[in-house]
Amino acid sequence: MMNKNNLFLDIHAIQILPPSNVNRDDTGSPKTAQYGGVTRARVSSQAWKKAMRDYFNEHGENANVGVRTKNIVEYVASKIAEKSPDKTEEAIELAENTLKKAGISIKDHQAKALFFLGDAQANALAEAAIQGQFDKKTLQQCLNENPSVDISLFGRMVADDPSLNEDASAQIAHAISTHAVQNEFDYFTALDDLSKEDNAGAGMLGTIEFNSSVLYRYGNVAIHELLKQLESKEATINAIKLFVEAFSNSLPTGKINTFANQTLPNALIISLRKDRPVNLVSAFEKPVRTQGGYLDKSIERLSNEFKKVDKFVEEPLISMYINTNEDNALKDIGEEEASLKNLTEDLGKKLEELL
């Protein structure tokens, strides 16, 4: 049963990717998926979450963001040395001992697995180490309190000690093309600038696989859960605004120097719902087919599906959108915003009222 205080953010995007290979499999091919009986381009949720986390770090002014690393000993040691310069020489040993006491498996000054640690949590651990507080309960409290924005949104899993797990308040779907795709190969050569004039051969040759697509992207946030994690209305609103901005402006960087596929969404929709989140990928189960490009038809399909789901779920509390196309197929689904900045500011005002 849904709690009447539940509040969910849905975010949908239609985005063009020109020839590119932003997320490849173990053979170097662009990732794909079978959906609706055809092969679709796919960008994994993990790839886009990493891009969003990078965006948090670059653009999240004063945001408490974390690091995911095996070099957790060195990271905490740097905090110890910063706080207590007289302990610089023993910082590595002190950090390793502290982390082991907290229940984290360490070998050769590294965690056995990637560990997600927020800046505030690292500082709390460093302070505990300096004060000589090695009680496991106290140290795990340092690791569980004040979670970073990215840990709160995307979660933390610690196999060795589930008590250190953090449930994710956000979900990011695998982005898939709204239409069928077929991967292509680029055959390339490189010439040796200093080769002899009588040498007509290439210095090297190779191939790279790519495709192009119009993607449907989707994510959601359980705002009520994020509020519990961050324990601050202001921090929660700022985190949601940063999430929307990062979802829109981030991009996985695979082969980006090769293809320069620096695109942004062509349409963006956000909704606040109190009953449940809704993924609208069903709009594209029947692949878009057209001779005049896929973008307009994809936005139209998304708009129609947005209206259809009201047969099953409650109408959103608010819906806002940005559409760069002249043919505004989204005009009936909510409030049009002039820019992403306007959208996030208006979203923040609405959350002020609801939280």
CSV table of C-alpha atoms in Angstrom, one decimal:
chain,number,residue,atom,x,y,z
A,1,MET,CA,0.0,0.0,0.0
A,2,MET,CA,1.3,3.4,-0.9
A,3,ASN,CA,1.8,5.9,1.9
A,4,LYS,CA,-0.2,9.1,1.4
A,5,ASN,CA,3.0,11.0,2.2
A,6,ASN,CA,4.9,9.4,-0.7
A,7,LEU,CA,6.2,11.7,-3.4
A,8,PHE,CA,7.9,10.5,-6.6
A,9,LEU,CA,9.7,12.4,-9.3
A,10,ASP,CA,9.5,10.9,-12.9
A,11,ILE,CA,11.9,12.2,-15.5
A,12,HIS,CA,11.7,11.4,-19.2
A,13,ALA,CA,13.9,12.5,-22.1
A,14,ILE,CA,14.0,12.0,-25.9
A,15,GLN,CA,17.6,12.5,-27.1
A,16,ILE,CA,19.4,12.1,-30.4
A,17,LEU,CA,22.7,10.4,-30.5
A,18,PRO,CA,24.5,10.7,-33.9
A,19,PRO,CA,27.0,8.1,-35.0
A,20,SER,CA,28.6,7.1,-31.6
A,21,ASN,CA,29.7,4.3,-29.3
A,22,VAL,CA,29.1,5.7,-25.8
A,23,ASN,CA,28.7,2.4,-24.1
A,24,ARG,CA,30.3,-0.7,-25.5
A,25,ASP,CA,30.2,-4.4,-24.6
A,26,ASP,CA,33.1,-6.8,-24.0
A,27,THR,CA,33.7,-7.0,-27.8
A,28,GLY,CA,33.8,-3.3,-28.3
A,29,SER,CA,30.4,-3.2,-30.0
A,30,PRO,CA,27.8,-0.6,-28.9
A,31,LYS,CA,25.4,-2.2,-26.5
A,32,THR,CA,22.0,-3.3,-27.8
A,33,ALA,CA,18.8,-4.9,-26.6
A,34,GLN,CA,15.9,-6.8,-28.2
A,35,TYR,CA,12.6,-5.0,-27.6
A,36,GLY,CA,9.4,-5.1,-29.5
A,37,GLY,CA,10.9,-7.8,-31.8
A,38,VAL,CA,13.8,-5.6,-33.1
A,39,THR,CA,17.3,-4.7,-32.1
A,40,ARG,CA,17.6,-1.4,-30.3
A,41,ALA,CA,20.5,0.8,-29.4
A,42,ARG,CA,21.1,0.7,-25.6
A,43,VAL,CA,23.0,2.7,-23.1
A,44,SER,CA,23.2,1.0,-19.7
A,45,SER,CA,21.9,2.6,-16.5
A,46,GLN,CA,25.3,2.1,-14.9
A,47,ALA,CA,27.0,4.1,-17.7
A,48,TRP,CA,24.6,7.0,-17.3
A,49,LYS,CA,24.7,6.9,-13.5
A,50,LYS,CA,28.5,7.2,-13.7
A,51,ALA,CA,28.1,10.2,-16.0
A,52,MET,CA,25.6,11.8,-13.6
A,53,ARG,CA,28.0,11.2,-10.6
A,54,ASP,CA,30.8,12.9,-12.6
A,55,TYR,CA,28.4,15.8,-13.2
A,56,PHE,CA,27.6,16.0,-9.5
A,57,ASN,CA,31.3,16.4,-8.8
A,58,GLU,CA,31.9,19.1,-11.5
A,59,HIS,CA,28.8,21.1,-11.0
A,60,GLY,CA,27.3,20.4,-7.6
A,61,GLU,CA,28.5,23.5,-5.7
A,62,ASN,CA,28.7,22.8,-2.0
A,63,ALA,CA,27.1,19.4,-2.6
A,64,ASN,CA,28.2,16.5,-0.4
A,65,VAL,CA,29.3,14.0,-3.0
A,66,GLY,CA,31.2,10.7,-2.6
A,67,VAL,CA,33.9,8.6,-4.2
A,68,ARG,CA,33.7,4.9,-5.1
A,69,THR,CA,37.2,3.5,-4.8
A,70,LYS,CA,39.4,0.6,-3.6
A,71,ASN,CA,41.8,3.3,-2.4
A,72,ILE,CA,39.7,4.0,0.6
A,73,VAL,CA,42.7,3.8,3.0
A,74,GLU,CA,44.6,6.5,1.2
A,75,TYR,CA,41.4,8.6,1.0
A,76,VAL,CA,40.7,8.5,4.7
A,77,ALA,CA,44.4,9.0,5.5
A,78,SER,CA,44.4,12.2,3.5
A,79,LYS,CA,41.6,13.5,5.7
A,80,ILE,CA,43.5,12.5,8.8
A,81,ALA,CA,46.7,14.3,7.6
A,82,GLU,CA,44.6,17.3,6.7
A,83,LYS,CA,43.0,17.5,10.2
A,84,SER,CA,46.0,16.6,12.2
A,85,PRO,CA,49.3,17.3,10.4
A,86,ASP,CA,51.3,15.8,13.3
A,87,LYS,CA,49.8,12.4,12.4
A,88,THR,CA,50.8,12.5,8.7
A,89,GLU,CA,53.4,9.8,8.9
A,90,GLU,CA,51.1,7.3,10.7
A,91,ALA,CA,48.0,8.3,8.7
A,92,ILE,CA,47.9,5.3,6.4
A,93,GLU,CA,48.3,2.8,9.3
A,94,LEU,CA,45.7,4.7,11.4
A,95,ALA,CA,43.2,4.9,8.5
A,96,GLU,CA,43.6,1.2,7.7
A,97,ASN,CA,43.1,0.2,11.3
A,98,THR,CA,40.1,2.4,11.6
A,99,LEU,CA,38.5,0.9,8.5
A,100,LYS,CA,39.1,-2.6,9.6
A,101,LYS,CA,37.6,-1.9,13.0
A,102,ALA,CA,34.5,-0.6,11.1
A,103,GLY,CA,34.2,-4.0,9.4
A,104,ILE,CA,35.6,-3.2,5.9
A,105,SER,CA,37.8,-5.9,4.4
A,106,ILE,CA,41.3,-4.4,3.7
A,107,LYS,CA,44.3,-6.0,2.0
A,108,ASP,CA,47.5,-4.4,1.0
A,109,HIS,CA,46.2,-0.9,2.0
A,110,GLN,CA,43.2,-1.3,-0.3
A,111,ALA,CA,39.6,-2.4,0.1
A,112,LYS,CA,38.9,-5.8,-1.4
A,113,ALA,CA,36.0,-4.3,-3.4
A,114,LEU,CA,35.0,-0.8,-4.5
A,115,PHE,CA,33.6,1.1,-1.6
A,116,PHE,CA,31.3,4.1,-1.9
A,117,LEU,CA,32.2,6.7,0.7
A,118,GLY,CA,30.9,10.3,1.1
A,119,ASP,CA,33.1,13.2,1.9
A,120,ALA,CA,31.3,13.9,5.2
A,121,GLN,CA,31.6,10.2,6.2
A,122,ALA,CA,35.3,10.2,5.4
A,123,ASN,CA,35.8,13.3,7.6
A,124,ALA,CA,33.9,11.6,10.4
A,125,LEU,CA,36.0,8.5,10.2
A,126,ALA,CA,39.2,10.6,10.2
A,127,GLU,CA,38.0,12.5,13.3
A,128,ALA,CA,37.2,9.2,15.1
A,129,ALA,CA,40.7,7.9,14.2
A,130,ILE,CA,42.4,11.0,15.5
A,131,GLN,CA,40.4,10.8,18.7
A,132,GLY,CA,41.2,7.1,19.1
A,133,GLN,CA,37.6,6.0,18.9
A,134,PHE,CA,37.7,2.4,17.5
A,135,ASP,CA,34.4,1.1,18.7
A,136,LYS,CA,32.8,-0.7,15.8
A,137,LYS,CA,29.3,0.7,16.5
A,138,THR,CA,30.7,4.3,16.6
A,139,LEU,CA,32.7,3.8,13.4
A,140,GLN,CA,29.7,2.3,11.5
A,141,GLN,CA,27.7,5.2,12.7
A,142,CYS,CA,30.2,7.5,10.9
A,143,LEU,CA,29.7,5.4,7.8
A,144,ASN,CA,25.9,5.4,7.9
A,145,GLU,CA,25.2,9.0,8.9
A,146,ASN,CA,25.4,12.0,6.5
A,147,PRO,CA,25.3,10.0,3.3
A,148,SER,CA,26.5,11.9,0.2
A,149,VAL,CA,24.0,12.9,-2.5
A,150,ASP,CA,25.1,10.2,-4.9
A,151,ILE,CA,25.1,7.4,-2.2
A,152,SER,CA,21.6,8.4,-1.2
A,153,LEU,CA,20.4,8.5,-4.8
A,154,PHE,CA,22.2,5.5,-6.2
A,155,GLY,CA,22.7,3.3,-3.1
A,156,ARG,CA,25.7,1.4,-1.6
A,157,MET,CA,26.1,-2.3,-1.3
A,158,VAL,CA,28.6,-3.8,1.0
A,159,ALA,CA,28.7,-7.6,0.7
A,160,ASP,CA,30.9,-8.1,3.8
A,161,ASP,CA,28.6,-6.2,6.1
A,162,PRO,CA,25.0,-5.5,5.0
A,163,SER,CA,24.5,-3.1,7.9
A,164,LEU,CA,26.6,-0.6,5.8
A,165,ASN,CA,24.2,-0.9,2.8
A,166,GLU,CA,22.3,2.2,1.7
A,167,ASP,CA,19.1,1.8,-0.3
A,168,ALA,CA,18.9,3.8,-3.5
A,169,SER,CA,16.2,6.4,-3.6
A,170,ALA,CA,16.6,6.8,-7.4
A,171,GLN,CA,16.3,4.4,-10.3
A,172,ILE,CA,17.7,4.9,-13.8
A,173,ALA,CA,16.5,2.8,-16.7
A,174,HIS,CA,18.6,1.5,-19.5
A,175,ALA,CA,18.2,4.1,-22.3
A,176,ILE,CA,17.0,2.4,-25.6
A,177,SER,CA,16.3,3.7,-29.1
A,178,THR,CA,12.7,4.3,-30.0
A,179,HIS,CA,13.3,2.5,-33.3
A,180,ALA,CA,15.3,-0.4,-34.7
A,181,VAL,CA,19.0,0.0,-35.3
A,182,GLN,CA,21.8,-1.8,-37.2
A,183,ASN,CA,25.4,-1.4,-36.0
A,184,GLU,CA,27.9,-0.2,-38.6
A,185,PHE,CA,31.7,-0.4,-39.0
A,186,ASP,CA,34.0,2.4,-39.7
A,187,TYR,CA,37.2,1.3,-41.4
A,188,PHE,CA,40.0,3.7,-40.7
A,189,THR,CA,43.7,4.2,-41.5
A,190,ALA,CA,46.4,6.4,-40.1
A,191,LEU,CA,49.4,7.7,-42.1
A,192,ASP,CA,52.9,7.9,-40.8
A,193,ASP,CA,53.9,11.6,-41.1
A,194,LEU,CA,57.6,10.7,-41.5
A,195,SER,CA,57.2,7.8,-43.9
A,196,LYS,CA,59.3,7.6,-47.0
A,197,GLU,CA,57.8,9.0,-50.2
A,198,ASP,CA,57.9,5.7,-51.9
A,199,ASN,CA,55.9,4.0,-49.1
A,200,ALA,CA,52.3,4.2,-50.0
A,201,GLY,CA,51.0,2.1,-47.1
A,202,ALA,CA,49.2,3.2,-44.0
A,203,GLY,CA,51.0,3.3,-40.7
A,204,MET,CA,48.0,1.5,-39.1
A,205,LEU,CA,44.5,0.5,-39.9
A,206,GLY,CA,41.5,-0.7,-37.9
A,207,THR,CA,37.8,-0.7,-37.5
A,208,ILE,CA,35.3,0.7,-34.9
A,209,GLU,CA,31.7,-0.2,-34.5
A,210,PHE,CA,29.0,2.5,-34.1
A,211,ASN,CA,25.3,3.3,-34.5
A,212,SER,CA,23.0,6.3,-34.3
A,213,SER,CA,19.7,6.6,-32.6
A,214,VAL,CA,16.9,8.6,-31.0
A,215,LEU,CA,16.9,7.4,-27.4
A,216,TYR,CA,14.1,7.2,-24.8
A,217,ARG,CA,15.6,7.8,-21.3
A,218,TYR,CA,13.8,7.5,-18.0
A,219,GLY,CA,14.6,7.9,-14.3
A,220,ASN,CA,12.8,8.4,-11.0
A,221,VAL,CA,13.4,9.4,-7.4
A,222,ALA,CA,11.4,8.5,-4.3
A,223,ILE,CA,11.7,11.9,-2.8
A,224,HIS,CA,10.2,10.9,0.5
A,225,GLU,CA,13.0,8.3,0.9
A,226,LEU,CA,15.6,10.8,-0.1
A,227,LEU,CA,14.3,13.2,2.6
A,228,LYS,CA,14.7,10.5,5.2
A,229,GLN,CA,18.3,9.9,4.1
A,230,LEU,CA,19.4,13.5,3.9
A,231,GLU,CA,17.3,14.6,6.9
A,232,SER,CA,17.0,18.1,5.5
A,233,LYS,CA,14.3,19.7,3.3
A,234,GLU,CA,16.8,22.2,1.8
A,235,ALA,CA,19.4,19.5,1.0
A,236,THR,CA,16.7,17.3,-0.5
A,237,ILE,CA,15.4,20.0,-2.8
A,238,ASN,CA,18.9,20.9,-3.9
A,239,ALA,CA,19.7,17.2,-4.5
A,240,ILE,CA,16.5,16.8,-6.7
A,241,LYS,CA,17.4,20.0,-8.7
A,242,LEU,CA,20.9,18.7,-9.2
A,243,PHE,CA,19.6,15.3,-10.2
A,244,VAL,CA,17.3,16.8,-12.9
A,245,GLU,CA,20.2,19.0,-14.2
A,246,ALA,CA,22.6,16.0,-14.2
A,247,PHE,CA,20.1,13.7,-15.9
A,248,SER,CA,19.6,16.3,-18.7
A,249,ASN,CA,23.2,17.5,-19.2
A,250,SER,CA,25.4,14.4,-18.5
A,251,LEU,CA,26.6,12.0,-21.2
A,252,PRO,CA,28.6,8.8,-21.0
A,253,THR,CA,32.0,9.5,-22.6
A,254,GLY,CA,32.8,6.3,-24.5
A,255,LYS,CA,34.6,7.1,-27.8
A,256,ILE,CA,33.5,10.7,-27.4
A,257,ASN,CA,36.8,12.0,-28.9
A,258,THR,CA,36.2,9.8,-31.9
A,259,PHE,CA,32.6,10.9,-32.6
A,260,ALA,CA,32.1,14.2,-30.8
A,261,ASN,CA,28.5,13.2,-30.0
A,262,GLN,CA,27.9,16.1,-27.6
A,263,THR,CA,24.1,16.2,-27.7
A,264,LEU,CA,21.4,17.3,-25.3
A,265,PRO,CA,17.8,16.1,-24.9
A,266,ASN,CA,15.4,17.3,-27.5
A,267,ALA,CA,12.5,16.9,-25.1
A,268,LEU,CA,12.4,16.6,-21.3
A,269,ILE,CA,9.4,15.9,-19.1
A,270,ILE,CA,9.3,15.9,-15.3
A,271,SER,CA,6.3,14.9,-13.1
A,272,LEU,CA,5.6,14.7,-9.4
A,273,ARG,CA,3.4,11.8,-8.5
A,274,LYS,CA,2.1,10.7,-5.1
A,275,ASP,CA,1.0,7.1,-6.0
A,276,ARG,CA,3.9,5.5,-7.9
A,277,PRO,CA,6.5,6.2,-10.6
A,278,VAL,CA,5.7,5.4,-14.2
A,279,ASN,CA,8.2,4.4,-17.0
A,280,LEU,CA,6.7,5.2,-20.4
A,281,VAL,CA,8.9,2.9,-22.5
A,282,SER,CA,5.7,1.1,-23.5
A,283,ALA,CA,5.2,4.0,-26.0
A,284,PHE,CA,8.0,2.4,-28.1
A,285,GLU,CA,7.3,-1.3,-27.9
A,286,LYS,CA,6.1,-0.9,-31.4
A,287,PRO,CA,9.3,0.6,-33.0
A,288,VAL,CA,9.0,4.0,-34.6
A,289,ARG,CA,9.1,3.7,-38.4
A,290,THR,CA,9.4,6.7,-40.6
A,291,GLN,CA,11.2,8.0,-43.7
A,292,GLY,CA,11.5,11.5,-42.3
A,293,GLY,CA,13.5,11.0,-39.1
A,294,TYR,CA,12.5,9.5,-35.7
A,295,LEU,CA,12.5,12.5,-33.4
A,296,ASP,CA,9.1,14.1,-34.1
A,297,LYS,CA,7.3,10.7,-34.0
A,298,SER,CA,9.1,9.7,-30.8
A,299,ILE,CA,8.1,12.9,-29.0
A,300,GLU,CA,4.5,12.4,-30.2
A,301,ARG,CA,4.5,8.8,-29.0
A,302,LEU,CA,5.8,9.8,-25.6
A,303,SER,CA,3.1,12.5,-25.3
A,304,ASN,CA,0.3,10.1,-26.2
A,305,GLU,CA,1.6,7.5,-23.7
A,306,PHE,CA,1.8,10.1,-21.0
A,307,LYS,CA,-1.9,10.7,-21.3
A,308,LYS,CA,-2.9,7.0,-21.6
A,309,VAL,CA,-1.4,6.0,-18.2
A,310,ASP,CA,-4.0,8.1,-16.4
A,311,LYS,CA,-6.3,5.1,-16.9
A,312,PHE,CA,-4.3,3.2,-14.4
A,313,VAL,CA,-2.7,5.8,-12.1
A,314,GLU,CA,-3.5,9.1,-10.5
A,315,GLU,CA,-2.9,12.3,-12.4
A,316,PRO,CA,0.4,13.9,-11.6
A,317,LEU,CA,0.5,16.7,-9.0
A,318,ILE,CA,2.5,18.7,-11.5
A,319,SER,CA,4.1,18.1,-14.9
A,320,MET,CA,6.6,20.4,-16.6
A,321,TYR,CA,8.4,20.0,-19.9
A,322,ILE,CA,10.9,21.5,-22.3
A,323,ASN,CA,10.6,20.8,-26.0
A,324,THR,CA,13.0,22.1,-28.6
A,325,ASN,CA,10.8,21.1,-31.6
A,326,GLU,CA,8.6,23.6,-33.4
A,327,ASP,CA,5.8,21.0,-33.5
A,328,ASN,CA,4.9,21.0,-29.8
A,329,ALA,CA,3.3,17.6,-29.3
A,330,LEU,CA,3.8,18.0,-25.5
A,331,LYS,CA,1.6,21.1,-25.2
A,332,ASP,CA,-1.3,19.3,-23.4
A,333,ILE,CA,0.7,17.5,-20.7
A,334,GLY,CA,1.8,20.3,-18.4
A,335,GLU,CA,3.5,23.6,-18.1
A,336,GLU,CA,6.1,24.5,-20.7
A,337,GLU,CA,9.4,25.9,-19.4
A,338,ALA,CA,11.7,28.1,-21.4
A,339,SER,CA,14.9,26.6,-20.1
A,340,LEU,CA,16.3,23.9,-17.8
A,341,LYS,CA,17.2,26.6,-15.3
A,342,ASN,CA,13.5,27.8,-15.2
A,343,LEU,CA,12.3,24.2,-14.8
A,344,THR,CA,14.6,23.4,-11.8
A,345,GLU,CA,13.7,26.7,-10.1
A,346,ASP,CA,10.0,26.1,-10.5
A,347,LEU,CA,10.4,22.5,-9.4
A,348,GLY,CA,12.2,23.7,-6.3
A,349,LYS,CA,9.3,26.1,-5.4
A,350,LYS,CA,6.8,23.3,-5.8
A,351,LEU,CA,8.8,21.0,-3.6
A,352,GLU,CA,9.0,23.7,-1.0
A,353,GLU,CA,5.2,23.6,-0.8
A,354,LEU,CA,4.9,19.8,-0.8
A,355,LEU,CA,7.7,18.7,1.6
